[in-house]
PDB file of C-alpha atoms and ligand atoms in Angstrom:
ATOM      1  CA  MET A 204      72.896  36.629 120.078  1.00 94.00           C
ATOM      2  CA  LYS A 205      71.451  36.908 122.880  1.00 97.00           C
ATOM      3  CA  ILE A 206      68.995  35.220 124.583  1.00 98.00           C
ATOM      4  CA  GLY A 207      66.621  35.107 126.926  1.00 98.00           C
ATOM      5  CA  VAL A 208      67.176  32.660 130.476  1.00 98.00           C
ATOM      6  CA  LEU A 209      63.710  32.576 132.335  1.00 98.00           C
ATOM      7  CA  ALA A 210      65.281  33.133 135.963  1.00 98.00           C
ATOM      8  CA  LEU A 211      61.890  33.004 138.027  1.00 98.00           C
ATOM      9  CA  GLN A 212      63.513  29.429 140.010  1.00 97.00           C
ATOM     10  CA  GLY A 213      65.863  26.753 139.048  1.00 97.00           C
ATOM     11  CA  ASP A 214      69.058  26.910 137.872  1.00 97.00           C
ATOM     12  CA  PHE A 215      68.921  29.646 134.877  1.00 98.00           C
ATOM     13  CA  VAL A 216      72.940  30.346 135.680  1.00 98.00           C
ATOM     14  CA  GLU A 217      73.996  27.265 134.684  1.00 98.00           C
ATOM     15  CA  HIS A 218      72.537  28.351 130.879  1.00 98.00           C
ATOM     16  CA  ILE A 219      73.801  31.713 131.277  1.00 98.00           C
ATOM     17  CA  GLU A 220      77.458  29.790 131.551  1.00 98.00           C
ATOM     18  CA  MET A 221      76.380  27.120 128.679  1.00 98.00           C
ATOM     19  CA  LEU A 222      75.258  30.717 126.441  1.00 98.00           C
ATOM     20  CA  LYS A 223      78.848  31.300 126.778  1.00 97.00           C
ATOM     21  CA  ARG A 224      80.456  29.075 125.786  1.00 96.00           C
ATOM     22  CA  ALA A 225      78.510  27.853 122.996  1.00 95.00           C
ATOM     23  CA  GLY A 226      79.407  32.029 121.838  1.00 96.00           C
ATOM     24  CA  ALA A 227      75.209  33.814 122.978  1.00 97.00           C
ATOM     25  CA  ALA A 228      74.834  36.419 125.356  1.00 98.00           C
ATOM     26  CA  GLY A 229      72.013  35.516 128.084  1.00 98.00           C
ATOM     27  CA  ILE A 230      70.156  37.636 129.682  1.00 97.00           C
ATOM     28  CA  GLU A 231      68.483  37.009 132.621  1.00 98.00           C
ATOM     29  CA  VAL A 232      63.657  37.375 131.510  1.00 98.00           C
ATOM     30  CA  ARG A 233      62.187  38.112 135.485  1.00 98.00           C
ATOM     31  CA  LEU A 234      60.282  40.405 133.476  1.00 98.00           C
ATOM     32  CA  PRO A 235      57.703  40.790 130.035  1.00 98.00           C
ATOM     33  CA  PRO A 236      59.756  43.918 129.501  1.00 98.00           C
ATOM     34  CA  ASP A 237      62.848  41.520 130.099  1.00 98.00           C
ATOM     35  CA  LEU A 238      61.903  40.147 126.404  1.00 98.00           C
ATOM     36  CA  ALA A 239      61.935  42.029 124.122  1.00 96.00           C
ATOM     37  CA  GLU A 240      65.131  41.613 122.466  1.00 90.00           C
ATOM     38  CA  ILE A 241      65.906  38.478 122.740  1.00 97.00           C
ATOM     39  CA  ASP A 242      66.637  35.430 120.231  1.00 97.00           C
ATOM     40  CA  GLY A 243      65.176  32.975 122.141  1.00 98.00           C
ATOM     41  CA  LEU A 244      64.065  31.869 125.278  1.00 98.00           C
ATOM     42  CA  ILE A 245      64.709  29.061 127.235  1.00 98.00           C
ATOM     43  CA  ILE A 246      63.367  27.484 130.615  1.00 98.00           C
ATOM     44  CA  PRO A 247      65.353  25.725 133.283  1.00 98.00           C
ATOM     45  CA  GLY A 248      65.731  22.934 135.083  1.00 97.00           C
ATOM     46  CA  GLY A 249      64.140  24.044 138.564  1.00 98.00           C
ATOM     47  CA  GLU A 250      60.096  23.010 140.339  1.00 98.00           C
ATOM     48  CA  SER A 251      57.661  23.283 137.616  1.00 98.00           C
ATOM     49  CA  THR A 252      55.169  23.982 140.171  1.00 98.00           C
ATOM     50  CA  SER A 253      57.155  27.269 141.202  1.00 98.00           C
ATOM     51  CA  ILE A 254      57.948  28.148 137.898  1.00 98.00           C
ATOM     52  CA  GLY A 255      54.486  28.327 136.333  1.00 98.00           C
ATOM     53  CA  LYS A 256      53.089  30.371 139.594  1.00 98.00           C
ATOM     54  CA  LEU A 257      56.078  33.070 139.583  1.00 98.00           C
ATOM     55  CA  ALA A 258      55.676  33.541 136.280  1.00 98.00           C
ATOM     56  CA  VAL A 259      51.564  33.526 136.048  1.00 98.00           C
ATOM     57  CA  LEU A 260      52.654  36.608 139.131  1.00 98.00           C
ATOM     58  CA  TYR A 261      54.147  38.462 136.985  1.00 98.00           C
ATOM     59  CA  ASP A 262      51.952  38.023 133.859  1.00 98.00           C
ATOM     60  CA  LEU A 263      54.717  35.803 131.613  1.00 98.00           C
ATOM     61  CA  ILE A 264      51.857  33.219 130.236  1.00 98.00           C
ATOM     62  CA  GLU A 265      51.511  35.619 127.098  1.00 98.00           C
ATOM     63  CA  PRO A 266      54.169  37.892 125.759  1.00 98.00           C
ATOM     64  CA  ILE A 267      56.094  33.569 126.596  1.00 98.00           C
ATOM     65  CA  ARG A 268      53.430  32.478 124.438  1.00 98.00           C
ATOM     66  CA  LYS A 269      53.427  35.159 121.998  1.00 98.00           C
ATOM     67  CA  LEU A 270      57.687  35.089 121.967  1.00 98.00           C
ATOM     68  CA  ALA A 271      57.412  31.721 120.593  1.00 98.00           C
ATOM     69  CA  GLU A 272      55.841  32.138 117.311  1.00 97.00           C
ATOM     70  CA  THR A 273      58.293  34.311 116.264  1.00 96.00           C
ATOM     71  CA  GLN A 274      61.370  32.112 118.752  1.00 97.00           C
ATOM     72  CA  PRO A 275      62.984  29.343 120.255  1.00 98.00           C
ATOM     73  CA  VAL A 276      61.835  28.600 123.279  1.00 98.00           C
ATOM     74  CA  TRP A 277      63.737  25.309 124.573  1.00 98.00           C
ATOM     75  CA  GLY A 278      62.307  24.245 127.970  1.00 98.00           C
ATOM     76  CA  THR A 279      64.598  21.296 130.014  1.00 98.00           C
ATOM     77  CA  CYS A 280      63.189  19.200 133.027  1.00 98.00           C
ATOM     78  CA  ALA A 281      61.365  21.666 134.795  1.00 98.00           C
ATOM     79  CA  GLY A 282      61.315  24.040 132.227  1.00 98.00           C
ATOM     80  CA  ALA A 283      60.159  20.890 129.588  1.00 98.00           C
ATOM     81  CA  ILE A 284      56.744  20.325 132.102  1.00 98.00           C
ATOM     82  CA  PHE A 285      55.497  23.681 131.514  1.00 98.00           C
ATOM     83  CA  LEU A 286      56.083  23.661 127.778  1.00 98.00           C
ATOM     84  CA  SER A 287      54.015  21.140 127.376  1.00 98.00           C
ATOM     85  CA  LYS A 288      49.902  21.120 126.732  1.00 97.00           C
ATOM     86  CA  GLU A 289      49.966  18.478 129.504  1.00 94.00           C
ATOM     87  CA  VAL A 290      50.571  17.411 132.470  1.00 95.00           C
ATOM     88  CA  HIS A 291      49.721  14.671 134.491  1.00 92.00           C
ATOM     89  CA  HIS A 292      49.120  17.636 137.332  1.00 89.00           C
ATOM     90  CA  GLN A 293      47.000  19.960 138.275  1.00 93.00           C
ATOM     91  CA  GLN A 294      49.137  23.411 137.423  1.00 96.00           C
ATOM     92  CA  PRO A 295      49.851  26.366 136.016  1.00 97.00           C
ATOM     93  CA  VAL A 296      51.729  25.625 132.222  1.00 98.00           C
ATOM     94  CA  LEU A 297      52.225  27.454 128.894  1.00 98.00           C
ATOM     95  CA  GLY A 298      50.440  24.584 127.037  1.00 98.00           C
ATOM     96  CA  LEU A 299      53.128  25.141 123.345  1.00 98.00           C
ATOM     97  CA  MET A 300      54.602  22.263 123.028  1.00 98.00           C
ATOM     98  CA  ASP A 301      52.163  19.607 121.781  1.00 98.00           C
ATOM     99  CA  ILE A 302      53.851  16.252 123.956  1.00 98.00           C
ATOM    100  CA  VAL A 303      52.276  14.896 127.365  1.00 98.00           C
ATOM    101  CA  VAL A 304      54.775  13.987 129.960  1.00 97.00           C
ATOM    102  CA  ARG A 305      54.840  12.700 133.303  1.00 97.00           C
ATOM    103  CA  ARG A 306      56.778  13.891 136.760  1.00 96.00           C
ATOM    104  CA  ASN A 307      59.157  12.804 138.853  1.00 95.00           C
ATOM    105  CA  ALA A 308      58.320   9.074 136.694  1.00 94.00           C
ATOM    106  CA  PHE A 309      61.487   7.573 137.182  1.00 90.00           C
ATOM    107  CA  GLY A 310      61.905   8.434 141.358  1.00 86.00           C
ATOM    108  CA  ARG A 311      61.835  10.039 143.552  1.00 84.00           C
ATOM    109  CA  GLN A 312      65.508  12.089 144.301  1.00 81.00           C
ATOM    110  CA  VAL A 313      67.561   9.893 145.517  1.00 80.00           C
ATOM    111  CA  ASP A 314      65.932   8.317 142.012  1.00 83.00           C
ATOM    112  CA  SER A 315      67.795  10.994 140.389  1.00 88.00           C
ATOM    113  CA  PHE A 316      70.802   9.225 137.369  1.00 93.00           C
ATOM    114  CA  GLU A 317      73.128  10.132 134.731  1.00 96.00           C
ATOM    115  CA  THR A 318      73.705   8.144 131.103  1.00 96.00           C
ATOM    116  CA  ASP A 319      75.116   8.712 127.665  1.00 97.00           C
ATOM    117  CA  LEU A 320      72.529   8.991 124.693  1.00 96.00           C
ATOM    118  CA  ASN A 321      72.810   8.381 121.478  1.00 94.00           C
ATOM    119  CA  VAL A 322      71.882  11.818 119.432  1.00 95.00           C
ATOM    120  CA  PRO A 323      72.015  11.997 115.499  1.00 93.00           C
ATOM    121  CA  ALA A 324      70.306  15.478 116.004  1.00 93.00           C
ATOM    122  CA  LEU A 325      74.274  17.029 117.414  1.00 92.00           C
ATOM    123  CA  ALA A 326      76.376  14.481 114.837  1.00 80.00           C
ATOM    124  CA  ALA A 327      79.088  18.042 112.954  1.00 66.00           C
ATOM    125  CA  GLY A 328      79.842  16.412 109.980  1.00 59.00           C
ATOM    126  CA  ALA A 329      80.656  13.549 109.020  1.00 59.00           C
ATOM    127  CA  GLY A 330      79.659  10.081 111.135  1.00 62.00           C
ATOM    128  CA  GLU A 331      77.939   9.190 115.219  1.00 65.00           C
ATOM    129  CA  PRO A 332      78.412  11.679 117.281  1.00 75.00           C
ATOM    130  CA  ARG A 333      79.831  10.739 119.939  1.00 89.00           C
ATOM    131  CA  PRO A 334      77.178  10.942 123.250  1.00 94.00           C
ATOM    132  CA  PHE A 335      76.079  13.173 125.383  1.00 96.00           C
ATOM    133  CA  HIS A 336      76.880  13.029 128.579  1.00 97.00           C
ATOM    134  CA  ALA A 337      72.476  13.305 129.759  1.00 97.00           C
ATOM    135  CA  VAL A 338      71.823  14.544 133.809  1.00 96.00           C
ATOM    136  CA  PHE A 339      68.720  13.928 134.903  1.00 96.00           C
ATOM    137  CA  ILE A 340      67.056  14.579 138.184  1.00 96.00           C
ATOM    138  CA  ARG A 341      63.682  13.924 139.390  1.00 95.00           C
ATOM    139  CA  ALA A 342      63.232  13.939 135.823  1.00 96.00           C
ATOM    140  CA  PRO A 343      60.333  14.117 134.084  1.00 96.00           C
ATOM    141  CA  LEU A 344      59.626  12.187 131.321  1.00 96.00           C
ATOM    142  CA  ILE A 345      57.849  12.515 127.568  1.00 98.00           C
ATOM    143  CA  GLU A 346      54.956  10.349 127.609  1.00 97.00           C
ATOM    144  CA  ARG A 347      53.063  11.313 124.168  1.00 97.00           C
ATOM    145  CA  VAL A 348      54.740  13.172 121.340  1.00 98.00           C
ATOM    146  CA  GLY A 349      52.176  15.178 118.565  1.00 96.00           C
ATOM    147  CA  ALA A 350      53.073  14.695 114.866  1.00 95.00           C
ATOM    148  CA  ASP A 351      55.044  17.416 114.110  1.00 94.00           C
ATOM    149  CA  ALA A 352      57.916  16.510 116.885  1.00 96.00           C
ATOM    150  CA  GLU A 353      60.699  14.598 116.277  1.00 97.00           C
ATOM    151  CA  VAL A 354      61.760  12.565 118.574  1.00 98.00           C
ATOM    152  CA  LEU A 355      65.698  13.537 119.326  1.00 97.00           C
ATOM    153  CA  ALA A 356      66.538  11.505 122.217  1.00 97.00           C
ATOM    154  CA  THR A 357      64.335   7.963 124.020  1.00 97.00           C
ATOM    155  CA  LEU A 358      66.389   5.921 125.970  1.00 96.00           C
ATOM    156  CA  PRO A 359      67.562   2.152 126.374  1.00 94.00           C
ATOM    157  CA  ASP A 360      64.345   0.728 126.302  1.00 93.00           C
ATOM    158  CA  GLY A 361      63.414   3.064 123.762  1.00 96.00           C
ATOM    159  CA  ARG A 362      61.748   5.971 126.510  1.00 96.00           C
ATOM    160  CA  ILE A 363      61.398   9.358 125.265  1.00 97.00           C
ATOM    161  CA  VAL A 364      64.137  11.820 126.492  1.00 98.00           C
ATOM    162  CA  ALA A 365      64.247  14.880 124.029  1.00 98.00           C
ATOM    163  CA  VAL A 366      62.628  15.783 120.441  1.00 98.00           C
ATOM    164  CA  ARG A 367      62.014  19.477 118.276  1.00 98.00           C
ATOM    165  CA  GLU A 368      58.458  19.805 118.104  1.00 98.00           C
ATOM    166  CA  ARG A 369      59.393  23.107 114.914  1.00 96.00           C
ATOM    167  CA  ASN A 370      61.280  26.230 116.926  1.00 97.00           C
ATOM    168  CA  LEU A 371      60.474  24.436 120.460  1.00 98.00           C
ATOM    169  CA  LEU A 372      62.879  21.083 121.826  1.00 98.00           C
ATOM    170  CA  ALA A 373      62.773  20.028 125.099  1.00 98.00           C
ATOM    171  CA  THR A 374      64.968  17.562 127.085  1.00 98.00           C
ATOM    172  CA  SER A 375      63.857  15.070 130.259  1.00 98.00           C
ATOM    173  CA  PHE A 376      67.412  15.773 131.088  1.00 98.00           C
ATOM    174  CA  HIS A 377      70.039  18.301 132.146  1.00 97.00           C
ATOM    175  CA  PRO A 378      72.386  19.501 129.166  1.00 97.00           C
ATOM    176  CA  GLU A 379      73.561  22.715 131.089  1.00 97.00           C
ATOM    177  CA  LEU A 380      75.593  21.219 134.359  1.00 96.00           C
ATOM    178  CA  THR A 381      77.701  18.994 131.980  1.00 92.00           C
ATOM    179  CA  GLY A 382      80.303  20.820 130.750  1.00 91.00           C
ATOM    180  CA  ASP A 383      79.028  20.039 126.777  1.00 95.00           C
ATOM    181  CA  ASP A 384      78.030  22.784 124.775  1.00 95.00           C
ATOM    182  CA  ARG A 385      76.530  20.483 121.433  1.00 95.00           C
ATOM    183  CA  PHE A 386      72.906  21.012 122.765  1.00 96.00           C
ATOM    184  CA  HIS A 387      72.569  24.842 123.529  1.00 97.00           C
ATOM    185  CA  ARG A 388      74.333  25.377 120.455  1.00 95.00           C
ATOM    186  CA  TYR A 389      71.889  22.557 118.983  1.00 96.00           C
ATOM    187  CA  PHE A 390      69.552  24.957 119.777  1.00 97.00           C
ATOM    188  CA  LEU A 391      71.027  28.079 118.961  1.00 96.00           C
ATOM    189  CA  SER A 392      70.706  26.645 114.611  1.00 94.00           C
ATOM    190  CA  LEU A 393      67.303  27.088 115.221  1.00 94.00           C
ATOM    191  CA  ARG A 394      66.674  30.258 114.928  1.00 85.00           C
ATOM    192  CA  ARG A 395      65.007  30.638 112.067  1.00 59.00           C
TER     193      ARG A 395
HETATM  194  N1  LIG B   4      60.534  17.410 138.787  1.00 80.33           N
HETATM  195  C1  LIG B   4      60.655  18.628 139.340  1.00 80.33           C
HETATM  196  C2  LIG B   4      59.352  19.307 138.709  1.00 80.33           C
HETATM  197  O1  LIG B   4      58.454  17.932 138.550  1.00 80.33           O
HETATM  198  C3  LIG B   4      61.003  18.718 137.964  1.00 80.33           C
HETATM  199  C4  LIG B   4      63.280  18.551 138.084  1.00 80.33           C
HETATM  200  C5  LIG B   4      64.225  19.665 137.539  1.00 80.33           C
HETATM  201  O2  LIG B   4      64.004  20.123 136.803  1.00 80.33           O
HETATM  202  N2  LIG B   4      65.183  18.636 137.655  1.00 80.33           N
HETATM  203  O3  LIG B   4      59.539  20.293 138.616  1.00 80.33           O
END
């Protein structure tokens, strides 16, 4: 399986490494023709305003929207912001996923943190899956989700940090940074 990774800015190299570990090939996407012949797309973490502006500059917005009609698309951190319909901020977004996000909701860079999350959707077979170690780097919060959303993970206080809406996936944190490929495998399983 070939998965595109938007390679305009951010930690796309780490996603490509994790895809390899999960048994898929990661293809760097920089221009619209790179979107041909991929079976899904990952938008990495980084800085969402930069990713958005570069995506406008390289005419990627419409082609990515088109791709999302048939292929799974996953945004991690800045990528989740870029996927959303609404951000409390003026910046280019894809507007694909019915979520409202708040950027930098946990504070500044120094307030970045790591925590273990319970993610039932990652269960492989019977029993409770082991927790998923999640890295939050100046992360956004998913403040509201639409009617078609399946909330995959929350913090202990109930704040939403991972959600799936049909073939779209958004995580506030960075599964590409932990060495645990279960989220990447879960994403690969969304392919219809
Ligand atoms: N704070 C960044 C933004 O708003 C996201 C950070 C990240 O992707 N780790 O775009």
